[in-house]
Structure formats: C-alpha cells, structure tokens
mmCIF file of C-alpha atoms in Angstrom:
data_model
loop_
_atom_site.group_PDB
_atom_site.id
_atom_site.type_symbol
_atom_site.label_atom_id
_atom_site.label_comp_id
_atom_site.label_asym_id
_atom_site.label_seq_id
_atom_site.Cartn_x
_atom_site.Cartn_y
_atom_site.Cartn_z
ATOM 1 C CA UNK A 1 2.597 -9.092 -31.402
ATOM 2 C CA UNK A 2 5.339 -6.818 -29.821
ATOM 3 C CA UNK A 3 3.924 -4.352 -27.071
ATOM 4 C CA UNK A 4 6.190 -1.693 -25.423
ATOM 5 C CA UNK A 5 5.709 1.190 -23.125
ATOM 6 C CA UNK A 6 7.774 4.219 -23.813
ATOM 7 C CA UNK A 7 8.222 7.638 -22.434
ATOM 8 C CA UNK A 8 7.203 10.465 -24.430
ATOM 9 C CA UNK A 9 9.733 13.113 -25.181
ATOM 10 C CA UNK A 10 9.228 16.847 -25.992
ATOM 11 C CA UNK A 11 9.223 16.080 -29.726
ATOM 12 C CA UNK A 12 6.172 13.910 -29.121
ATOM 13 C CA UNK A 13 3.663 16.854 -29.197
ATOM 14 C CA UNK A 14 1.655 15.715 -32.503
ATOM 15 C CA UNK A 15 1.839 12.241 -31.186
ATOM 16 C CA UNK A 16 0.375 13.133 -27.728
ATOM 17 C CA UNK A 17 -2.419 15.389 -29.183
ATOM 18 C CA UNK A 18 -3.540 12.778 -31.801
ATOM 19 C CA UNK A 19 -3.554 9.978 -29.156
ATOM 20 C CA UNK A 20 -5.072 12.179 -26.594
ATOM 21 C CA UNK A 21 -7.996 13.115 -28.829
ATOM 22 C CA UNK A 22 -8.544 9.759 -29.990
ATOM 23 C CA UNK A 23 -8.817 8.587 -26.291
ATOM 24 C CA UNK A 24 -11.386 11.390 -25.707
ATOM 25 C CA UNK A 25 -13.363 10.488 -28.778
ATOM 26 C CA UNK A 26 -13.518 6.838 -27.942
ATOM 27 C CA UNK A 27 -14.406 7.014 -24.320
ATOM 28 C CA UNK A 28 -15.984 10.785 -23.800
ATOM 29 C CA UNK A 29 -17.603 9.936 -20.449
ATOM 30 C CA UNK A 30 -14.479 8.457 -18.689
ATOM 31 C CA UNK A 31 -12.343 11.711 -18.589
ATOM 32 C CA UNK A 32 -12.801 15.417 -17.053
ATOM 33 C CA UNK A 33 -11.471 16.794 -20.277
ATOM 34 C CA UNK A 34 -13.679 16.861 -23.269
ATOM 35 C CA UNK A 35 -12.759 16.312 -26.972
ATOM 36 C CA UNK A 36 -14.393 19.603 -28.261
ATOM 37 C CA UNK A 37 -12.235 21.701 -25.912
ATOM 38 C CA UNK A 38 -9.160 19.882 -26.133
ATOM 39 C CA UNK A 39 -9.111 20.100 -30.180
ATOM 40 C CA UNK A 40 -9.059 23.832 -29.854
ATOM 41 C CA UNK A 41 -5.930 23.864 -27.730
ATOM 42 C CA UNK A 42 -2.947 25.435 -29.273
ATOM 43 C CA UNK A 43 0.382 23.511 -29.916
ATOM 44 C CA UNK A 44 2.101 25.463 -27.292
ATOM 45 C CA UNK A 45 -0.267 24.137 -24.560
ATOM 46 C CA UNK A 46 0.451 20.460 -25.702
ATOM 47 C CA UNK A 47 3.980 21.301 -25.465
ATOM 48 C CA UNK A 48 3.583 22.489 -22.065
ATOM 49 C CA UNK A 49 1.793 19.326 -20.961
ATOM 50 C CA UNK A 50 4.912 17.290 -22.280
ATOM 51 C CA UNK A 51 7.322 19.755 -20.346
ATOM 52 C CA UNK A 52 5.170 19.449 -17.046
ATOM 53 C CA UNK A 53 4.037 15.976 -17.089
ATOM 54 C CA UNK A 54 5.462 12.567 -17.778
ATOM 55 C CA UNK A 55 3.609 10.639 -20.513
ATOM 56 C CA UNK A 56 3.909 7.347 -21.839
ATOM 57 C CA UNK A 57 2.632 5.671 -25.150
ATOM 58 C CA UNK A 58 1.682 2.127 -25.475
ATOM 59 C CA UNK A 59 2.814 0.853 -28.804
ATOM 60 C CA UNK A 60 1.674 -2.484 -30.268
ATOM 61 C CA UNK A 61 3.627 -3.390 -33.561
ATOM 62 C CA UNK A 62 4.562 0.167 -34.084
ATOM 63 C CA UNK A 63 1.047 1.556 -33.541
ATOM 64 C CA UNK A 64 -0.006 3.766 -30.557
ATOM 65 C CA UNK A 65 -2.707 2.116 -28.514
ATOM 66 C CA UNK A 66 -2.467 3.583 -25.017
ATOM 67 C CA UNK A 67 -1.648 6.627 -23.171
ATOM 68 C CA UNK A 68 -1.009 7.625 -19.466
ATOM 69 C CA UNK A 69 0.074 10.665 -17.831
ATOM 70 C CA UNK A 70 2.026 10.877 -14.368
ATOM 71 C CA UNK A 71 2.409 14.119 -12.261
ATOM 72 C CA UNK A 72 3.824 14.771 -8.705
ATOM 73 C CA UNK A 73 0.649 14.684 -6.746
ATOM 74 C CA UNK A 74 -0.419 17.974 -5.086
ATOM 75 C CA UNK A 75 -0.324 17.636 -1.337
ATOM 76 C CA UNK A 76 -4.325 17.199 -1.046
ATOM 77 C CA UNK A 77 -4.055 14.159 -3.224
ATOM 78 C CA UNK A 78 -2.816 11.722 -0.356
ATOM 79 C CA UNK A 79 -0.444 10.165 -2.727
ATOM 80 C CA UNK A 80 3.056 10.842 -4.148
ATOM 81 C CA UNK A 81 2.054 10.983 -7.744
ATOM 82 C CA UNK A 82 -1.291 11.196 -9.557
ATOM 83 C CA UNK A 83 -2.148 9.228 -12.937
ATOM 84 C CA UNK A 84 -4.523 10.597 -15.310
ATOM 85 C CA UNK A 85 -5.401 10.343 -19.016
ATOM 86 C CA UNK A 86 -5.263 6.388 -18.462
ATOM 87 C CA UNK A 87 -6.541 5.002 -21.888
ATOM 88 C CA UNK A 88 -6.042 1.789 -23.959
ATOM 89 C CA UNK A 89 -7.698 1.276 -27.216
ATOM 90 C CA UNK A 90 -10.785 -0.950 -27.080
ATOM 91 C CA UNK A 91 -9.370 -3.904 -29.075
ATOM 92 C CA UNK A 92 -6.431 -4.189 -26.545
ATOM 93 C CA UNK A 93 -8.499 -3.807 -23.341
ATOM 94 C CA UNK A 94 -8.419 -7.133 -21.088
ATOM 95 C CA UNK A 95 -5.083 -8.197 -22.336
ATOM 96 C CA UNK A 96 -2.592 -7.109 -19.674
ATOM 97 C CA UNK A 97 -1.464 -3.875 -20.950
ATOM 98 C CA UNK A 98 -2.546 -2.128 -17.937
ATOM 99 C CA UNK A 99 0.069 -4.083 -15.877
ATOM 100 C CA UNK A 100 2.794 -3.062 -18.260
ATOM 101 C CA UNK A 101 1.611 0.506 -17.823
ATOM 102 C CA UNK A 102 1.653 0.146 -14.045
ATOM 103 C CA UNK A 103 5.297 -1.205 -14.232
ATOM 104 C CA UNK A 104 6.227 1.722 -16.018
ATOM 105 C CA UNK A 105 4.763 4.052 -13.294
ATOM 106 C CA UNK A 106 6.540 1.951 -10.692
ATOM 107 C CA UNK A 107 9.961 2.666 -12.559
ATOM 108 C CA UNK A 108 9.187 6.215 -12.349
ATOM 109 C CA UNK A 109 8.282 5.928 -8.642
ATOM 110 C CA UNK A 110 11.570 4.238 -7.912
ATOM 111 C CA UNK A 111 13.582 7.113 -9.555
ATOM 112 C CA UNK A 112 11.571 9.615 -7.503
ATOM 113 C CA UNK A 113 11.265 7.504 -4.101
ATOM 114 C CA UNK A 114 7.357 7.676 -4.560
ATOM 115 C CA UNK A 115 5.591 5.125 -2.373
ATOM 116 C CA UNK A 116 1.927 5.941 -3.148
ATOM 117 C CA UNK A 117 0.261 6.243 -6.450
ATOM 118 C CA UNK A 118 -3.171 7.894 -6.823
ATOM 119 C CA UNK A 119 -5.898 8.283 -9.416
ATOM 120 C CA UNK A 120 -9.350 9.484 -9.940
ATOM 121 C CA UNK A 121 -12.142 7.710 -11.650
ATOM 122 C CA UNK A 122 -15.834 8.453 -12.216
ATOM 123 C CA UNK A 123 -17.903 6.363 -9.871
ATOM 124 C CA UNK A 124 -20.085 5.012 -12.824
ATOM 125 C CA UNK A 125 -17.013 3.806 -14.829
ATOM 126 C CA UNK A 126 -17.369 0.315 -13.387
ATOM 127 C CA UNK A 127 -14.895 -1.347 -16.054
ATOM 128 C CA UNK A 128 -12.086 0.871 -15.114
ATOM 129 C CA UNK A 129 -12.487 0.630 -11.519
ATOM 130 C CA UNK A 130 -12.500 -3.355 -11.869
ATOM 131 C CA UNK A 131 -9.397 -2.939 -13.816
ATOM 132 C CA UNK A 132 -7.735 -0.752 -11.237
ATOM 133 C CA UNK A 133 -8.768 -3.014 -8.307
ATOM 134 C CA UNK A 134 -7.345 -5.997 -10.406
ATOM 135 C CA UNK A 135 -3.919 -4.164 -10.332
ATOM 136 C CA UNK A 136 -4.092 -3.752 -6.660
ATOM 137 C CA UNK A 137 -5.579 -0.340 -6.354
ATOM 138 C CA UNK A 138 -7.995 0.351 -3.386
ATOM 139 C CA UNK A 139 -10.859 2.703 -3.252
ATOM 140 C CA UNK A 140 -10.871 5.664 -1.030
ATOM 141 C CA UNK A 141 -13.894 5.865 1.608
ATOM 142 C CA UNK A 142 -15.634 8.500 0.004
ATOM 143 C CA UNK A 143 -15.991 10.397 -3.245
ATOM 144 C CA UNK A 144 -14.341 13.706 -3.706
ATOM 145 C CA UNK A 145 -15.134 16.786 -5.644
ATOM 146 C CA UNK A 146 -13.747 16.780 -9.345
ATOM 147 C CA UNK A 147 -11.426 19.546 -10.161
ATOM 148 C CA UNK A 148 -12.198 19.442 -13.908
ATOM 149 C CA UNK A 149 -16.024 19.299 -13.915
ATOM 150 C CA UNK A 150 -17.514 21.076 -10.884
ATOM 151 C CA UNK A 151 -20.383 19.629 -9.328
ATOM 152 C CA UNK A 152 -19.268 16.110 -10.090
ATOM 153 C CA UNK A 153 -17.592 13.638 -7.560
ATOM 154 C CA UNK A 154 -14.949 11.219 -8.364
ATOM 155 C CA UNK A 155 -13.450 8.040 -6.636
ATOM 156 C CA UNK A 156 -9.812 8.326 -5.397
ATOM 157 C CA UNK A 157 -8.032 5.039 -5.799
ATOM 158 C CA UNK A 158 -4.655 4.155 -4.332
ATOM 159 C CA UNK A 159 -1.708 1.959 -5.032
ATOM 160 C CA UNK A 160 1.000 1.193 -2.336
ATOM 161 C CA UNK A 161 4.505 0.228 -3.637
ATOM 162 C CA UNK A 162 5.984 -2.547 -1.691
ATOM 163 C CA UNK A 163 9.229 -3.988 -2.319
ATOM 164 C CA UNK A 164 7.478 -7.124 -3.912
ATOM 165 C CA UNK A 165 5.588 -4.970 -6.412
#
C-alpha cells in the first residue's frame, strides 16, 4: 500500500470540502465544527480556507483517508503554529499515519522557523490524547475555554521541535 501526505492547493476546494465533511460525519464529537453547519457553507468560504490555512491530505493508493490544517498560531496559543481538523479514516487509525502527518508539519515548521506546535483536543477524546502523547505532545496544565463552542473547555497539547525530531 502506498501512503503519502500531500499539501492541498487552491484547486482542491471540492476535495477539501468532501474530506472535511466526511471527517465531521465520521467523528462528530471530535471537532468544534458541526457537519450540519459546514455542509451549508458556500464554495467561497472553502476557497478562503485554502488561501488562509495550509492543509494536507493523506492519500492511500489514490484514496483520501486523512486531513490536517496548520495555521500560524495566535499570540494566546503559546505556540508558533496551531493544528486543527486532524482526522484519519477509522480503518487506517493505529497504523503510523499520524507520524507521517507530523513529519509533514515539521517540514512546514522548518520553512517558517517555527519551534513549537500546538493543538486542542476535547478532554473526553482519550483516543486522540493517547495518539498525540505517543507522537511526543505534552498536555498543558489546565483546560482552556473553547473558541468554537462557548462553555466547553479543551486541552491544549504541545510539541517542541528539536534538531533530532
């Protein structure tokens, strides 16, 4: 099986939309966004996402099976970049794909001279927390208020890039 991580281009609007909706349908409680809201968004909004955020697709034998977004982190994120929308199709979980995706992120970080990667995860998403810890992410001391769902708290997790990473 051939698995590759590729960077999305501005021409990947339909592909991004389809994969993001698949992720939200597959794991509705894992994300701040909701399928019913996202499906209504116009093409222009999806195009803006591709202009303002760096996305990757994970492709297994020509089929999209994963997705990840990387943005420059806001100052209050305590990191250089922020990951979101991290998703891998159920049948491919547990097979080392997150490490391939992290390697892709590290390449972006090298290009931008970023040293610290951050992400947010819901506290009850124990499977994701375990996967991030396995990759070397560490958990922040206390939960933070969600920007996407007011009233909920998320756990921030961080990954420090070292020369040996």
